[in-house]
Each structure stands twice: as C-alpha cells, then as structure tokens.
PDB file of C-alpha atoms in Angstrom:
ATOM      1  CA  UNK A   1      -4.204 -30.672   1.956  1.00  0.00           C
ATOM      2  CA  UNK A   2      -2.231 -28.310  -0.247  1.00  0.00           C
ATOM      3  CA  UNK A   3       1.505 -28.701   0.335  1.00  0.00           C
ATOM      4  CA  UNK A   4       3.804 -25.767   1.078  1.00  0.00           C
ATOM      5  CA  UNK A   5       7.120 -25.413  -0.738  1.00  0.00           C
ATOM      6  CA  UNK A   6      10.117 -23.150  -0.344  1.00  0.00           C
ATOM      7  CA  UNK A   7      10.575 -21.043  -3.450  1.00  0.00           C
ATOM      8  CA  UNK A   8      13.783 -21.900  -5.307  1.00  0.00           C
ATOM      9  CA  UNK A   9      15.408 -20.890  -8.558  1.00  0.00           C
ATOM     10  CA  UNK A  10      13.404 -23.655 -10.249  1.00  0.00           C
ATOM     11  CA  UNK A  11      10.070 -21.966  -9.572  1.00  0.00           C
ATOM     12  CA  UNK A  12      11.208 -18.359  -9.139  1.00  0.00           C
ATOM     13  CA  UNK A  13       9.702 -17.210 -12.440  1.00  0.00           C
ATOM     14  CA  UNK A  14       6.358 -18.800 -11.666  1.00  0.00           C
ATOM     15  CA  UNK A  15       6.263 -17.300  -8.178  1.00  0.00           C
ATOM     16  CA  UNK A  16       7.164 -13.903  -9.628  1.00  0.00           C
ATOM     17  CA  UNK A  17       4.300 -14.079 -12.097  1.00  0.00           C
ATOM     18  CA  UNK A  18       1.856 -14.976  -9.339  1.00  0.00           C
ATOM     19  CA  UNK A  19       2.766 -11.916  -7.266  1.00  0.00           C
ATOM     20  CA  UNK A  20       2.833  -9.652 -10.306  1.00  0.00           C
ATOM     21  CA  UNK A  21      -0.702 -10.641 -11.300  1.00  0.00           C
ATOM     22  CA  UNK A  22      -1.940 -10.695  -7.698  1.00  0.00           C
ATOM     23  CA  UNK A  23      -1.009  -7.037  -7.122  1.00  0.00           C
ATOM     24  CA  UNK A  24      -1.804  -5.697 -10.603  1.00  0.00           C
ATOM     25  CA  UNK A  25      -4.797  -3.703  -9.332  1.00  0.00           C
ATOM     26  CA  UNK A  26      -3.594  -2.949  -5.813  1.00  0.00           C
ATOM     27  CA  UNK A  27      -3.890   0.822  -5.275  1.00  0.00           C
ATOM     28  CA  UNK A  28      -0.900   1.095  -2.965  1.00  0.00           C
ATOM     29  CA  UNK A  29       1.419  -0.925  -5.194  1.00  0.00           C
ATOM     30  CA  UNK A  30       0.420   1.095  -8.260  1.00  0.00           C
ATOM     31  CA  UNK A  31       1.017   4.309  -6.332  1.00  0.00           C
ATOM     32  CA  UNK A  32       4.412   3.090  -5.186  1.00  0.00           C
ATOM     33  CA  UNK A  33       5.383   2.259  -8.770  1.00  0.00           C
ATOM     34  CA  UNK A  34       4.278   5.757  -9.773  1.00  0.00           C
ATOM     35  CA  UNK A  35       1.602   4.426 -12.118  1.00  0.00           C
ATOM     36  CA  UNK A  36       0.367   1.457 -14.114  1.00  0.00           C
ATOM     37  CA  UNK A  37       2.834   1.962 -16.966  1.00  0.00           C
ATOM     38  CA  UNK A  38       5.855   1.614 -14.700  1.00  0.00           C
ATOM     39  CA  UNK A  39       4.255  -1.367 -12.952  1.00  0.00           C
ATOM     40  CA  UNK A  40       3.660  -3.134 -16.260  1.00  0.00           C
ATOM     41  CA  UNK A  41       7.239  -2.460 -17.332  1.00  0.00           C
ATOM     42  CA  UNK A  42       9.099  -3.187 -14.092  1.00  0.00           C
ATOM     43  CA  UNK A  43       6.731  -5.010 -11.726  1.00  0.00           C
ATOM     44  CA  UNK A  44       8.024  -8.481 -12.506  1.00  0.00           C
ATOM     45  CA  UNK A  45      11.612  -7.344 -11.993  1.00  0.00           C
ATOM     46  CA  UNK A  46      10.786  -5.820  -8.604  1.00  0.00           C
ATOM     47  CA  UNK A  47       8.853  -8.832  -7.317  1.00  0.00           C
ATOM     48  CA  UNK A  48      11.656 -11.137  -8.400  1.00  0.00           C
ATOM     49  CA  UNK A  49      14.200  -9.154  -6.345  1.00  0.00           C
ATOM     50  CA  UNK A  50      11.871  -9.173  -3.318  1.00  0.00           C
ATOM     51  CA  UNK A  51      11.454 -12.927  -3.616  1.00  0.00           C
ATOM     52  CA  UNK A  52      15.228 -13.379  -3.967  1.00  0.00           C
ATOM     53  CA  UNK A  53      15.845 -11.339  -0.814  1.00  0.00           C
ATOM     54  CA  UNK A  54      13.317 -13.446   1.066  1.00  0.00           C
ATOM     55  CA  UNK A  55      14.910 -16.661  -0.204  1.00  0.00           C
ATOM     56  CA  UNK A  56      18.269 -15.470   1.136  1.00  0.00           C
ATOM     57  CA  UNK A  57      17.323 -13.784   4.398  1.00  0.00           C
ATOM     58  CA  UNK A  58      13.669 -14.406   5.165  1.00  0.00           C
ATOM     59  CA  UNK A  59      11.064 -16.956   4.177  1.00  0.00           C
ATOM     60  CA  UNK A  60       9.737 -17.303   0.623  1.00  0.00           C
ATOM     61  CA  UNK A  61       6.997 -19.917   0.419  1.00  0.00           C
ATOM     62  CA  UNK A  62       4.306 -20.952  -2.021  1.00  0.00           C
ATOM     63  CA  UNK A  63       1.632 -23.547  -2.483  1.00  0.00           C
ATOM     64  CA  UNK A  64       2.725 -26.523  -4.557  1.00  0.00           C
ATOM     65  CA  UNK A  65       2.044 -25.014  -7.984  1.00  0.00           C
ATOM     66  CA  UNK A  66       2.629 -21.379  -6.959  1.00  0.00           C
ATOM     67  CA  UNK A  67      -1.096 -20.664  -6.844  1.00  0.00           C
ATOM     68  CA  UNK A  68      -0.268 -18.382  -3.906  1.00  0.00           C
ATOM     69  CA  UNK A  69       3.021 -16.897  -2.709  1.00  0.00           C
ATOM     70  CA  UNK A  70       4.028 -15.379   0.632  1.00  0.00           C
ATOM     71  CA  UNK A  71       7.172 -13.501   1.690  1.00  0.00           C
ATOM     72  CA  UNK A  72       8.015 -13.208   5.392  1.00  0.00           C
ATOM     73  CA  UNK A  73      10.727 -11.368   7.287  1.00  0.00           C
ATOM     74  CA  UNK A  74      12.048 -13.200  10.327  1.00  0.00           C
ATOM     75  CA  UNK A  75      11.911 -11.681  13.818  1.00  0.00           C
ATOM     76  CA  UNK A  76      14.773  -9.253  14.359  1.00  0.00           C
ATOM     77  CA  UNK A  77      15.842  -9.464  10.713  1.00  0.00           C
ATOM     78  CA  UNK A  78      13.681  -6.912   8.919  1.00  0.00           C
ATOM     79  CA  UNK A  79      16.304  -4.513   7.588  1.00  0.00           C
ATOM     80  CA  UNK A  80      17.994  -4.577   4.201  1.00  0.00           C
ATOM     81  CA  UNK A  81      21.793  -4.556   4.359  1.00  0.00           C
ATOM     82  CA  UNK A  82      23.918  -3.306   1.468  1.00  0.00           C
ATOM     83  CA  UNK A  83      25.100  -6.866   0.861  1.00  0.00           C
ATOM     84  CA  UNK A  84      21.518  -8.136   0.891  1.00  0.00           C
ATOM     85  CA  UNK A  85      20.420  -5.475  -1.569  1.00  0.00           C
ATOM     86  CA  UNK A  86      23.298  -6.356  -3.860  1.00  0.00           C
ATOM     87  CA  UNK A  87      22.754 -10.126  -3.705  1.00  0.00           C
ATOM     88  CA  UNK A  88      19.034  -9.851  -4.385  1.00  0.00           C
ATOM     89  CA  UNK A  89      19.375  -7.282  -7.161  1.00  0.00           C
ATOM     90  CA  UNK A  90      17.442  -4.634  -5.224  1.00  0.00           C
ATOM     91  CA  UNK A  91      20.428  -2.280  -5.326  1.00  0.00           C
ATOM     92  CA  UNK A  92      19.438  -1.451  -8.918  1.00  0.00           C
ATOM     93  CA  UNK A  93      15.968  -0.255  -7.890  1.00  0.00           C
ATOM     94  CA  UNK A  94      16.543   3.505  -8.513  1.00  0.00           C
ATOM     95  CA  UNK A  95      17.969   2.805 -11.966  1.00  0.00           C
ATOM     96  CA  UNK A  96      15.283   0.291 -13.000  1.00  0.00           C
ATOM     97  CA  UNK A  97      12.144   1.781 -11.450  1.00  0.00           C
ATOM     98  CA  UNK A  98      13.090   5.443 -11.717  1.00  0.00           C
ATOM     99  CA  UNK A  99      13.715   8.143  -9.140  1.00  0.00           C
ATOM    100  CA  UNK A 100      10.034   8.984  -8.493  1.00  0.00           C
ATOM    101  CA  UNK A 101       9.140   5.400  -7.573  1.00  0.00           C
ATOM    102  CA  UNK A 102      12.317   4.993  -5.531  1.00  0.00           C
ATOM    103  CA  UNK A 103      11.536   8.119  -3.501  1.00  0.00           C
ATOM    104  CA  UNK A 104       8.059   6.748  -2.767  1.00  0.00           C
ATOM    105  CA  UNK A 105       9.562   3.455  -1.598  1.00  0.00           C
ATOM    106  CA  UNK A 106      11.867   5.328   0.799  1.00  0.00           C
ATOM    107  CA  UNK A 107       9.017   7.448   2.171  1.00  0.00           C
ATOM    108  CA  UNK A 108       6.847   4.389   2.765  1.00  0.00           C
ATOM    109  CA  UNK A 109       9.686   2.425   4.338  1.00  0.00           C
ATOM    110  CA  UNK A 110      10.261   5.172   6.902  1.00  0.00           C
ATOM    111  CA  UNK A 111       6.537   5.510   7.641  1.00  0.00           C
ATOM    112  CA  UNK A 112       6.116   1.773   8.065  1.00  0.00           C
ATOM    113  CA  UNK A 113       9.121   1.400  10.359  1.00  0.00           C
ATOM    114  CA  UNK A 114       7.935   4.227  12.609  1.00  0.00           C
ATOM    115  CA  UNK A 115       4.446   2.733  12.819  1.00  0.00           C
ATOM    116  CA  UNK A 116       5.797  -0.753  13.522  1.00  0.00           C
ATOM    117  CA  UNK A 117       7.851   0.601  16.406  1.00  0.00           C
ATOM    118  CA  UNK A 118       4.803   2.391  17.785  1.00  0.00           C
ATOM    119  CA  UNK A 119       2.543  -0.639  17.485  1.00  0.00           C
ATOM    120  CA  UNK A 120       4.897  -3.481  18.448  1.00  0.00           C
ATOM    121  CA  UNK A 121       7.790  -1.741  20.205  1.00  0.00           C
ATOM    122  CA  UNK A 122      10.606  -3.572  18.425  1.00  0.00           C
ATOM    123  CA  UNK A 123      11.258  -5.695  15.361  1.00  0.00           C
ATOM    124  CA  UNK A 124      10.779  -8.908  17.320  1.00  0.00           C
ATOM    125  CA  UNK A 125       7.796 -10.136  15.307  1.00  0.00           C
ATOM    126  CA  UNK A 126       7.022 -12.079  12.144  1.00  0.00           C
ATOM    127  CA  UNK A 127       6.668  -9.460   9.444  1.00  0.00           C
ATOM    128  CA  UNK A 128       4.142 -10.784   6.941  1.00  0.00           C
ATOM    129  CA  UNK A 129       5.636  -8.693   4.194  1.00  0.00           C
ATOM    130  CA  UNK A 130       3.366  -9.771   1.356  1.00  0.00           C
ATOM    131  CA  UNK A 131       1.022 -12.499   0.236  1.00  0.00           C
ATOM    132  CA  UNK A 132      -0.686 -12.845  -3.117  1.00  0.00           C
ATOM    133  CA  UNK A 133      -2.828 -15.368  -4.940  1.00  0.00           C
ATOM    134  CA  UNK A 134      -2.904 -15.806  -8.698  1.00  0.00           C
ATOM    135  CA  UNK A 135      -6.252 -14.401  -9.961  1.00  0.00           C
ATOM    136  CA  UNK A 136      -7.201 -17.813 -11.387  1.00  0.00           C
ATOM    137  CA  UNK A 137      -6.997 -19.438  -7.937  1.00  0.00           C
ATOM    138  CA  UNK A 138      -8.583 -16.913  -5.602  1.00  0.00           C
ATOM    139  CA  UNK A 139     -11.121 -17.962  -2.957  1.00  0.00           C
ATOM    140  CA  UNK A 140      -9.885 -21.562  -3.051  1.00  0.00           C
ATOM    141  CA  UNK A 141      -7.953 -21.536   0.229  1.00  0.00           C
ATOM    142  CA  UNK A 142      -4.419 -21.251  -1.138  1.00  0.00           C
ATOM    143  CA  UNK A 143      -3.627 -17.974   0.600  1.00  0.00           C
ATOM    144  CA  UNK A 144      -5.197 -19.216   3.824  1.00  0.00           C
ATOM    145  CA  UNK A 145      -2.879 -22.227   3.748  1.00  0.00           C
ATOM    146  CA  UNK A 146       0.174 -19.951   3.623  1.00  0.00           C
ATOM    147  CA  UNK A 147      -1.221 -17.869   6.474  1.00  0.00           C
ATOM    148  CA  UNK A 148      -1.669 -20.999   8.592  1.00  0.00           C
ATOM    149  CA  UNK A 149       1.931 -22.010   7.905  1.00  0.00           C
ATOM    150  CA  UNK A 150       3.093 -18.597   9.125  1.00  0.00           C
ATOM    151  CA  UNK A 151       0.915 -18.801  12.232  1.00  0.00           C
ATOM    152  CA  UNK A 152       2.524 -22.140  13.094  1.00  0.00           C
ATOM    153  CA  UNK A 153       5.958 -20.489  12.963  1.00  0.00           C
ATOM    154  CA  UNK A 154       4.693 -17.659  15.153  1.00  0.00           C
ATOM    155  CA  UNK A 155       3.233 -20.058  17.715  1.00  0.00           C
ATOM    156  CA  UNK A 156       6.521 -21.947  17.994  1.00  0.00           C
ATOM    157  CA  UNK A 157       8.427 -18.711  18.619  1.00  0.00           C
ATOM    158  CA  UNK A 158       5.648 -17.177  20.772  1.00  0.00           C
ATOM    159  CA  UNK A 159       5.879 -13.961  18.779  1.00  0.00           C
ATOM    160  CA  UNK A 160       3.157 -11.935  17.027  1.00  0.00           C
ATOM    161  CA  UNK A 161       2.524 -11.525  13.320  1.00  0.00           C
ATOM    162  CA  UNK A 162       2.310  -8.071  11.767  1.00  0.00           C
ATOM    163  CA  UNK A 163       1.348  -6.697   8.359  1.00  0.00           C
ATOM    164  CA  UNK A 164       0.172  -3.677   6.415  1.00  0.00           C
ATOM    165  CA  UNK A 165      -2.590  -3.637   3.814  1.00  0.00           C
ATOM    166  CA  UNK A 166      -4.203  -0.946   1.686  1.00  0.00           C
ATOM    167  CA  UNK A 167      -7.742  -2.239   1.158  1.00  0.00           C
ATOM    168  CA  UNK A 168     -10.738  -2.710   3.413  1.00  0.00           C
ATOM    169  CA  UNK A 169     -11.357  -6.044   1.696  1.00  0.00           C
ATOM    170  CA  UNK A 170      -8.003  -7.307   2.959  1.00  0.00           C
ATOM    171  CA  UNK A 171      -8.724  -5.942   6.436  1.00  0.00           C
ATOM    172  CA  UNK A 172     -11.790  -8.192   6.521  1.00  0.00           C
ATOM    173  CA  UNK A 173      -9.853 -11.190   5.207  1.00  0.00           C
ATOM    174  CA  UNK A 174      -7.057 -10.805   7.760  1.00  0.00           C
ATOM    175  CA  UNK A 175      -9.555 -10.005  10.496  1.00  0.00           C
ATOM    176  CA  UNK A 176     -11.133 -13.415   9.980  1.00  0.00           C
ATOM    177  CA  UNK A 177      -7.691 -14.914  10.635  1.00  0.00           C
ATOM    178  CA  UNK A 178      -7.373 -13.164  13.994  1.00  0.00           C
ATOM    179  CA  UNK A 179      -5.670  -9.905  13.023  1.00  0.00           C
ATOM    180  CA  UNK A 180      -6.667  -6.612  14.597  1.00  0.00           C
ATOM    181  CA  UNK A 181      -6.119  -3.104  13.243  1.00  0.00           C
ATOM    182  CA  UNK A 182      -3.545  -1.276  15.381  1.00  0.00           C
ATOM    183  CA  UNK A 183      -3.422   1.990  13.473  1.00  0.00           C
ATOM    184  CA  UNK A 184      -3.749   3.587  10.047  1.00  0.00           C
ATOM    185  CA  UNK A 185      -1.366   5.610   7.901  1.00  0.00           C
ATOM    186  CA  UNK A 186      -2.424   8.189   5.338  1.00  0.00           C
ATOM    187  CA  UNK A 187       0.089   8.090   2.504  1.00  0.00           C
ATOM    188  CA  UNK A 188       1.263  11.654   1.682  1.00  0.00           C
ATOM    189  CA  UNK A 189      -0.141  13.284  -1.473  1.00  0.00           C
ATOM    190  CA  UNK A 190      -2.537  10.407  -2.136  1.00  0.00           C
ATOM    191  CA  UNK A 191      -5.927   9.077  -1.111  1.00  0.00           C
ATOM    192  CA  UNK A 192      -4.411   5.793   0.081  1.00  0.00           C
ATOM    193  CA  UNK A 193      -4.898   4.630   3.642  1.00  0.00           C
ATOM    194  CA  UNK A 194      -2.715   1.837   5.022  1.00  0.00           C
ATOM    195  CA  UNK A 195      -4.082  -0.422   7.754  1.00  0.00           C
ATOM    196  CA  UNK A 196      -1.475  -1.754  10.193  1.00  0.00           C
ATOM    197  CA  UNK A 197      -2.566  -5.054  11.723  1.00  0.00           C
ATOM    198  CA  UNK A 198      -1.181  -7.550  14.217  1.00  0.00           C
ATOM    199  CA  UNK A 199      -2.122 -11.008  15.443  1.00  0.00           C
ATOM    200  CA  UNK A 200      -1.134 -12.474  18.799  1.00  0.00           C
ATOM    201  CA  UNK A 201      -0.628 -16.235  18.874  1.00  0.00           C
TER     202      UNK A 201
END
C-alpha cells in the first residue's frame, strides 16, 4: 500500500509542482488567478505558500513520492491569522498575484465561508481544502489513498468532511467516496459553478 508522508521542507518543491500541474486546467483556479498567464507566472508561488500554511497550522500530506498532495484545515482552525499569513508568505499575495486576483480570492473566501456556515453550521469539520494528483499518476489510486487517510482522521474525531469543487467530474469522484452535494455557488461575473459537498463518517 502506498505510504503517506507529511510534507516537509525536503519535499516542498516537489509537492508544489504536483499541485501546480494538477490544477493547471482547473476552470475555477484559472479564474481566481485572473487568467492562464498569471497562473503560469505565479501559480507555483501561491501553492507553495498554501502548503507552508498547512504545514504550520493544518495538515499537508502526500503519497511517498508526491504523486498526489492534499491540504486539510483542522476542525475549528480554518481562518488565516495575520501571523499565519506572514509565516507562510501569503501576506505578499496582493503584491505577487496582483490586485485583480487578490480581489477574486477575497470574494470567493467570503462566499465559501457563508456557504459553509449554511451547510454545516460551524467550522467544526475537516475542511478538505485541496487535493491534486500529478498528471502522470492519475487514475492509479494515489488521490484515493489521501482521501482515505483524511476519512480516518474524521472517524476518530466523529466530525464530517467538507469540500468545494468546480467540475462535475470531481463531483462524481467525490460522490463515489461518500460525499453528497449540499449546495452550489455561482461565481459572480463568470460561468463557474462551485459544488459544496460534505461526507458524514
């Protein structure tokens, strides 16, 4: 069975590359970056800061050779503090990614938080923030292994898992793992629909 590792500084670059390539065609991510050009230029930087935050305050895990990577926010610890933003490098987001992308991130963050509160009622759940598999290793069970690891954590705490996804393909994938669609969000000034899903354990 594929082993699960905690991402560290030793494999941070490799984990970053996996997420960058995994989301390179994701419509929501490209919208949030305000286009492919900005994603190509700054995507690796952004994913690295998100991984760093998860290493410090959440859970940042990968399969043994970083074929797949998952970032999780712990129950009750979903918010970004000023100190956390500074330590992870995320405080530089407006300067690095540009004001248009930063404004989109803020809009989405507010929409997601409101929908989470409506669907779950609090932040007392495992927030499956993101999961991605390197294109060379898709459909080989690496992502499923990381999901199973998360479900084990959820079972021990007796708390649900929750996520958002922007594609119907991912809705099917997560549905096979026991997730149900709670609601949908139409992203303003775009054709993107976000599916909010939860799984009881």
